[in-house]
mmCIF file of C-alpha atoms in Angstrom:
data_model
loop_
_atom_site.group_PDB
_atom_site.id
_atom_site.type_symbol
_atom_site.label_atom_id
_atom_site.label_comp_id
_atom_site.label_asym_id
_atom_site.label_seq_id
_atom_site.Cartn_x
_atom_site.Cartn_y
_atom_site.Cartn_z
ATOM 1 C CA MET A 1427 -27.207 -22.735 -27.481
ATOM 2 C CA LYS A 1428 -28.481 -19.468 -25.991
ATOM 3 C CA ASN A 1429 -28.205 -20.891 -22.472
ATOM 4 C CA ILE A 1430 -24.592 -21.928 -23.095
ATOM 5 C CA LYS A 1431 -23.738 -18.415 -24.329
ATOM 6 C CA LYS A 1432 -25.394 -16.876 -21.259
ATOM 7 C CA LEU A 1433 -23.500 -19.252 -18.971
ATOM 8 C CA ILE A 1434 -20.188 -18.356 -20.639
ATOM 9 C CA ILE A 1435 -20.943 -14.637 -20.264
ATOM 10 C CA VAL A 1436 -21.833 -15.084 -16.570
ATOM 11 C CA ILE A 1437 -18.616 -17.058 -15.939
ATOM 12 C CA LEU A 1438 -16.524 -14.416 -17.737
ATOM 13 C CA VAL A 1439 -18.193 -11.591 -15.776
ATOM 14 C CA LEU A 1440 -17.629 -13.387 -12.454
ATOM 15 C CA PHE A 1441 -14.014 -14.136 -13.364
ATOM 16 C CA GLY A 1442 -13.429 -10.535 -14.445
ATOM 17 C CA GLY A 1443 -15.022 -9.281 -11.225
ATOM 18 C CA PHE A 1444 -12.835 -11.619 -9.193
ATOM 19 C CA LEU A 1445 -9.653 -10.363 -10.900
ATOM 20 C CA TYR A 1446 -10.716 -6.724 -10.497
ATOM 21 C CA SER A 1447 -11.465 -7.300 -6.806
ATOM 22 C CA ASN A 1448 -7.907 -8.353 -5.972
ATOM 23 C CA VAL A 1449 -6.777 -4.979 -4.685
ATOM 24 C CA ASP A 1450 -4.286 -3.352 -2.331
ATOM 25 C CA ASN A 1451 -5.870 -3.123 1.113
ATOM 26 C CA THR A 1452 -4.120 -0.623 3.360
ATOM 27 C CA GLU A 1453 -3.765 -0.006 7.069
ATOM 28 C CA ASN A 1454 -2.350 3.298 8.300
ATOM 29 C CA LEU A 1455 0.597 3.457 10.675
ATOM 30 C CA TYR A 1456 -0.300 7.102 11.299
ATOM 31 C CA TYR A 1457 -3.458 9.008 12.264
ATOM 32 C CA ALA A 1458 -5.394 9.974 9.135
ATOM 33 C CA GLU A 1459 -6.808 12.944 11.094
ATOM 34 C CA THR A 1460 -3.381 14.531 11.614
ATOM 35 C CA GLU A 1461 -2.951 17.679 9.510
ATOM 36 C CA THR A 1462 -0.212 17.493 6.873
ATOM 37 C CA ALA A 1463 1.319 20.685 8.267
ATOM 38 C CA GLN A 1464 1.886 18.870 11.575
ATOM 39 C CA TYR A 1465 4.058 16.137 10.052
ATOM 40 C CA LEU A 1466 7.736 16.123 10.982
ATOM 41 C CA SER A 1467 10.518 15.426 8.514
ATOM 42 C CA THR A 1468 13.097 12.661 8.905
ATOM 43 C CA GLY A 1469 15.573 14.659 6.847
ATOM 44 C CA ILE A 1470 17.615 12.882 4.187
ATOM 45 C CA ILE A 1471 18.886 9.542 5.509
ATOM 46 C CA TYR A 1472 22.360 9.886 3.986
ATOM 47 C CA ASP A 1473 23.773 7.715 6.779
ATOM 48 C CA GLY A 1474 22.149 5.146 9.033
ATOM 49 C CA ALA A 1475 18.588 3.952 8.555
ATOM 50 C CA ILE A 1476 14.966 4.332 9.599
ATOM 51 C CA GLU A 1477 13.538 1.479 11.658
ATOM 52 C CA GLN A 1478 9.790 1.289 12.144
ATOM 53 C CA THR A 1479 8.034 -1.372 14.219
ATOM 54 C CA ILE A 1480 4.962 -2.773 12.466
ATOM 55 C CA VAL A 1481 2.257 -5.225 13.549
ATOM 56 C CA PRO A 1482 0.094 -6.337 10.579
ATOM 57 C CA THR A 1483 -3.585 -7.022 11.229
ATOM 58 C CA GLU A 1484 -3.889 -8.958 7.951
ATOM 59 C CA ASN A 1485 -2.450 -12.443 7.476
ATOM 60 C CA ILE A 1486 -0.347 -11.272 4.513
ATOM 61 C CA LEU A 1487 1.866 -8.268 3.840
ATOM 62 C CA ASP A 1488 3.019 -7.147 0.377
ATOM 63 C CA GLY A 1489 4.628 -3.780 0.972
ATOM 64 C CA ILE A 1490 4.813 -0.471 2.819
ATOM 65 C CA SER A 1491 3.619 2.755 1.201
ATOM 66 C CA MET A 1492 5.359 5.877 2.535
ATOM 67 C CA LYS A 1493 4.780 9.588 2.019
ATOM 68 C CA SER A 1494 8.032 10.873 0.524
ATOM 69 C CA SER A 1495 9.607 14.040 -0.817
ATOM 70 C CA VAL A 1496 12.446 14.437 -3.300
ATOM 71 C CA VAL A 1497 15.275 16.819 -2.374
ATOM 72 C CA GLY A 1498 17.895 17.926 -4.908
ATOM 73 C CA ASP A 1499 19.258 15.598 -7.590
ATOM 74 C CA CYS A 1500 18.360 11.982 -6.847
ATOM 75 C CA THR A 1501 19.666 10.510 -10.102
ATOM 76 C CA ASN A 1502 22.210 8.317 -8.318
ATOM 77 C CA VAL A 1503 20.158 7.599 -5.199
ATOM 78 C CA SER A 1504 18.580 4.217 -4.533
ATOM 79 C CA ILE A 1505 16.524 2.918 -1.642
ATOM 80 C CA SER A 1506 17.070 -0.457 -0.009
ATOM 81 C CA TYR A 1507 14.590 -1.815 2.508
ATOM 82 C CA CYS A 1508 13.744 -4.986 4.374
ATOM 83 C CA VAL A 1509 11.394 -6.498 6.926
ATOM 84 C CA GLU A 1510 12.977 -8.273 9.880
ATOM 85 C CA ASN A 1511 11.318 -10.484 12.457
ATOM 86 C CA MET A 1512 12.075 -9.951 16.127
ATOM 87 C CA ASP A 1513 14.944 -12.461 15.922
ATOM 88 C CA GLY A 1514 16.698 -10.145 13.452
ATOM 89 C CA GLU A 1515 16.076 -12.431 10.470
ATOM 90 C CA ILE A 1516 15.217 -10.767 7.152
ATOM 91 C CA VAL A 1517 11.876 -12.171 5.936
ATOM 92 C CA ALA A 1518 11.492 -9.866 2.905
ATOM 93 C CA GLU A 1519 13.525 -7.185 1.146
ATOM 94 C CA GLY A 1520 13.625 -4.995 -1.935
ATOM 95 C CA THR A 1521 15.177 -2.004 -3.680
ATOM 96 C CA ALA A 1522 13.806 1.046 -5.463
ATOM 97 C CA SER A 1523 15.226 3.893 -7.524
ATOM 98 C CA ALA A 1524 14.702 7.356 -6.070
ATOM 99 C CA LYS A 1525 13.976 8.530 -9.639
ATOM 100 C CA ASP A 1526 10.644 6.678 -9.467
ATOM 101 C CA ILE A 1527 9.509 8.481 -6.308
ATOM 102 C CA LYS A 1528 7.167 11.435 -6.840
ATOM 103 C CA ASN A 1529 7.432 14.510 -4.648
ATOM 104 C CA ASN A 1530 4.974 14.651 -1.720
ATOM 105 C CA LYS A 1531 3.267 11.426 -2.803
ATOM 106 C CA PHE A 1532 2.952 7.957 -1.316
ATOM 107 C CA TYR A 1533 5.323 5.422 -2.856
ATOM 108 C CA LYS A 1534 4.843 1.676 -2.490
ATOM 109 C CA PHE A 1535 7.957 -0.160 -1.349
ATOM 110 C CA ALA A 1536 6.930 -3.637 -2.495
ATOM 111 C CA PHE A 1537 8.510 -6.918 -1.443
ATOM 112 C CA PRO A 1538 7.750 -10.656 -1.776
ATOM 113 C CA GLN A 1539 4.591 -11.469 0.136
ATOM 114 C CA ILE A 1540 4.998 -12.265 3.834
ATOM 115 C CA GLN A 1541 2.437 -14.840 4.989
ATOM 116 C CA ASN A 1542 1.052 -15.814 8.396
ATOM 117 C CA CYS A 1543 2.088 -12.443 9.817
ATOM 118 C CA LYS A 1544 -1.131 -11.364 11.536
ATOM 119 C CA GLU A 1545 -0.519 -9.732 14.948
ATOM 120 C CA LYS A 1546 3.209 -10.521 14.740
ATOM 121 C CA GLU A 1547 5.791 -7.826 15.385
ATOM 122 C CA TYR A 1548 8.316 -6.901 12.671
ATOM 123 C CA ILE A 1549 10.779 -4.112 11.961
ATOM 124 C CA PHE A 1550 10.639 -2.314 8.628
ATOM 125 C CA LYS A 1551 14.092 -0.915 7.864
ATOM 126 C CA ILE A 1552 14.835 1.545 5.070
ATOM 127 C CA GLU A 1553 18.176 3.052 3.895
ATOM 128 C CA GLU A 1554 19.245 5.495 1.195
ATOM 129 C CA ASN A 1555 22.250 4.625 -0.956
ATOM 130 C CA GLY A 1556 24.178 7.393 -2.696
ATOM 131 C CA ALA A 1557 22.352 10.160 -0.817
ATOM 132 C CA THR A 1558 24.088 13.280 0.513
ATOM 133 C CA GLU A 1559 23.009 16.068 2.853
ATOM 134 C CA GLU A 1560 21.646 17.967 -0.183
ATOM 135 C CA ASN A 1561 20.386 15.128 -2.402
ATOM 136 C CA GLY A 1562 18.049 12.358 -1.352
ATOM 137 C CA ILE A 1563 14.591 11.374 -0.163
ATOM 138 C CA VAL A 1564 12.819 12.764 2.888
ATOM 139 C CA PHE A 1565 10.153 10.791 4.748
ATOM 140 C CA TYR A 1566 7.543 12.029 7.208
ATOM 141 C CA ILE A 1567 6.587 11.315 10.819
ATOM 142 C CA ASP A 1568 3.217 11.707 12.517
ATOM 143 C CA PRO A 1569 4.266 12.897 15.998
ATOM 144 C CA PHE A 1570 0.862 12.042 17.519
ATOM 145 C CA GLN A 1571 0.877 8.307 16.714
ATOM 146 C CA THR A 1572 3.068 6.733 19.380
ATOM 147 C CA LYS A 1573 1.736 3.181 19.211
ATOM 148 C CA TYR A 1574 4.763 1.889 17.271
ATOM 149 C CA ASP A 1575 8.495 2.248 18.008
ATOM 150 C CA LEU A 1576 10.478 4.368 15.562
ATOM 151 C CA LYS A 1577 14.221 4.950 15.207
ATOM 152 C CA VAL A 1578 15.866 7.455 12.872
ATOM 153 C CA ARG A 1579 19.628 6.962 12.399
ATOM 154 C CA GLY A 1580 19.752 4.846 15.541
ATOM 155 C CA ASP A 1581 17.968 7.378 17.746
ATOM 156 C CA SER A 1582 14.467 6.849 19.098
ATOM 157 C CA ALA A 1583 11.934 9.253 17.601
ATOM 158 C CA GLU A 1584 8.538 10.272 18.911
ATOM 159 C CA GLY A 1585 5.752 9.250 16.556
ATOM 160 C CA SER A 1586 5.289 6.914 13.612
ATOM 161 C CA LEU A 1587 6.097 7.073 9.920
ATOM 162 C CA VAL A 1588 3.401 8.462 7.641
ATOM 163 C CA ALA A 1589 3.068 5.072 6.012
ATOM 164 C CA LYS A 1590 0.579 2.330 5.199
ATOM 165 C CA MET A 1591 0.888 -1.444 5.380
ATOM 166 C CA ILE A 1592 -0.297 -3.042 2.130
ATOM 167 C CA SER A 1593 -1.983 -6.421 1.709
ATOM 168 C CA HIS A 1594 -2.878 -7.413 -1.857
ATOM 169 C CA ARG A 1595 -5.879 -9.731 -1.630
ATOM 170 C CA PHE A 1596 -9.429 -10.430 -2.763
ATOM 171 C CA ASP A 1597 -11.812 -7.804 -1.372
ATOM 172 C CA LEU A 1598 -15.424 -8.954 -1.029
ATOM 173 C CA LYS A 1599 -16.782 -5.404 -0.773
ATOM 174 C CA THR A 1600 -15.165 -4.435 -4.085
ATOM 175 C CA PHE A 1601 -16.496 -7.633 -5.707
ATOM 176 C CA ILE A 1602 -20.072 -6.914 -4.566
ATOM 177 C CA ILE A 1603 -19.882 -3.311 -5.835
ATOM 178 C CA VAL A 1604 -18.569 -4.504 -9.215
ATOM 179 C CA MET A 1605 -21.333 -7.118 -9.533
ATOM 180 C CA ILE A 1606 -24.038 -4.551 -8.626
ATOM 181 C CA PHE A 1607 -22.631 -2.179 -11.248
ATOM 182 C CA VAL A 1608 -22.629 -4.960 -13.881
ATOM 183 C CA LEU A 1609 -26.263 -5.863 -13.050
ATOM 184 C CA TYR A 1610 -27.290 -2.203 -13.196
ATOM 185 C CA LEU A 1611 -25.531 -1.744 -16.545
ATOM 186 C CA SER A 1612 -27.137 -4.913 -17.917
ATOM 187 C CA ALA A 1613 -30.632 -3.842 -16.817
ATOM 188 C CA PHE A 1614 -30.136 -0.302 -18.178
ATOM 189 C CA THR A 1615 -28.972 -1.686 -21.546
ATOM 190 C CA LYS A 1616 -32.044 -3.957 -21.776
ATOM 191 C CA ILE A 1617 -34.381 -1.023 -21.047
ATOM 192 C CA LEU A 1618 -32.718 1.105 -23.727
ATOM 193 C CA TYR A 1619 -32.917 -1.793 -26.194
ATOM 194 C CA LYS A 1620 -36.666 -2.185 -25.583
ATOM 195 C CA LEU A 1621 -37.257 1.572 -25.903
ATOM 196 C CA PHE A 1622 -35.501 1.891 -29.253
ATOM 197 C CA LYS A 1623 -36.452 -1.503 -30.686
#
């Protein structure tokens, strides 16, 4: 009976560790070393769109996280975005309310998972609906990362969005760390139990 209980506990711990280890893995489109003060602003995209070329290195893609700032009253502003393949076909899309975006923070623009996308070229397009020159969302550009093509309101821009590609998947490193922590906690509890028994 004791062995069955131990087996159940082990299975539950492994299952819990597996669930916990399914995390958002990110890949920067910008240089992490670039100082924040060196970022350029896109301005409010009250007309037109931002188009950023992306090439995922993972086999799946679940979203793009972008550094954003809120300007004025964004109560009636919404964001629409999509991912297009190089044939111009939309492979994923989504919407977000500007009210949910926090000032000077990264916001995840999630969409249905794109699969089999490793090393394939796509265009991430984002538009603001209901924005004006005074009210809307501002995004940021790293002027030193020129690996990817970027267009702002139809015009080519030097640099890349301060953004991250997100792949939600099982992460072995996280799983190993969780299991080590569980083993450490288990051993520490046993030692305390023996000391105070």
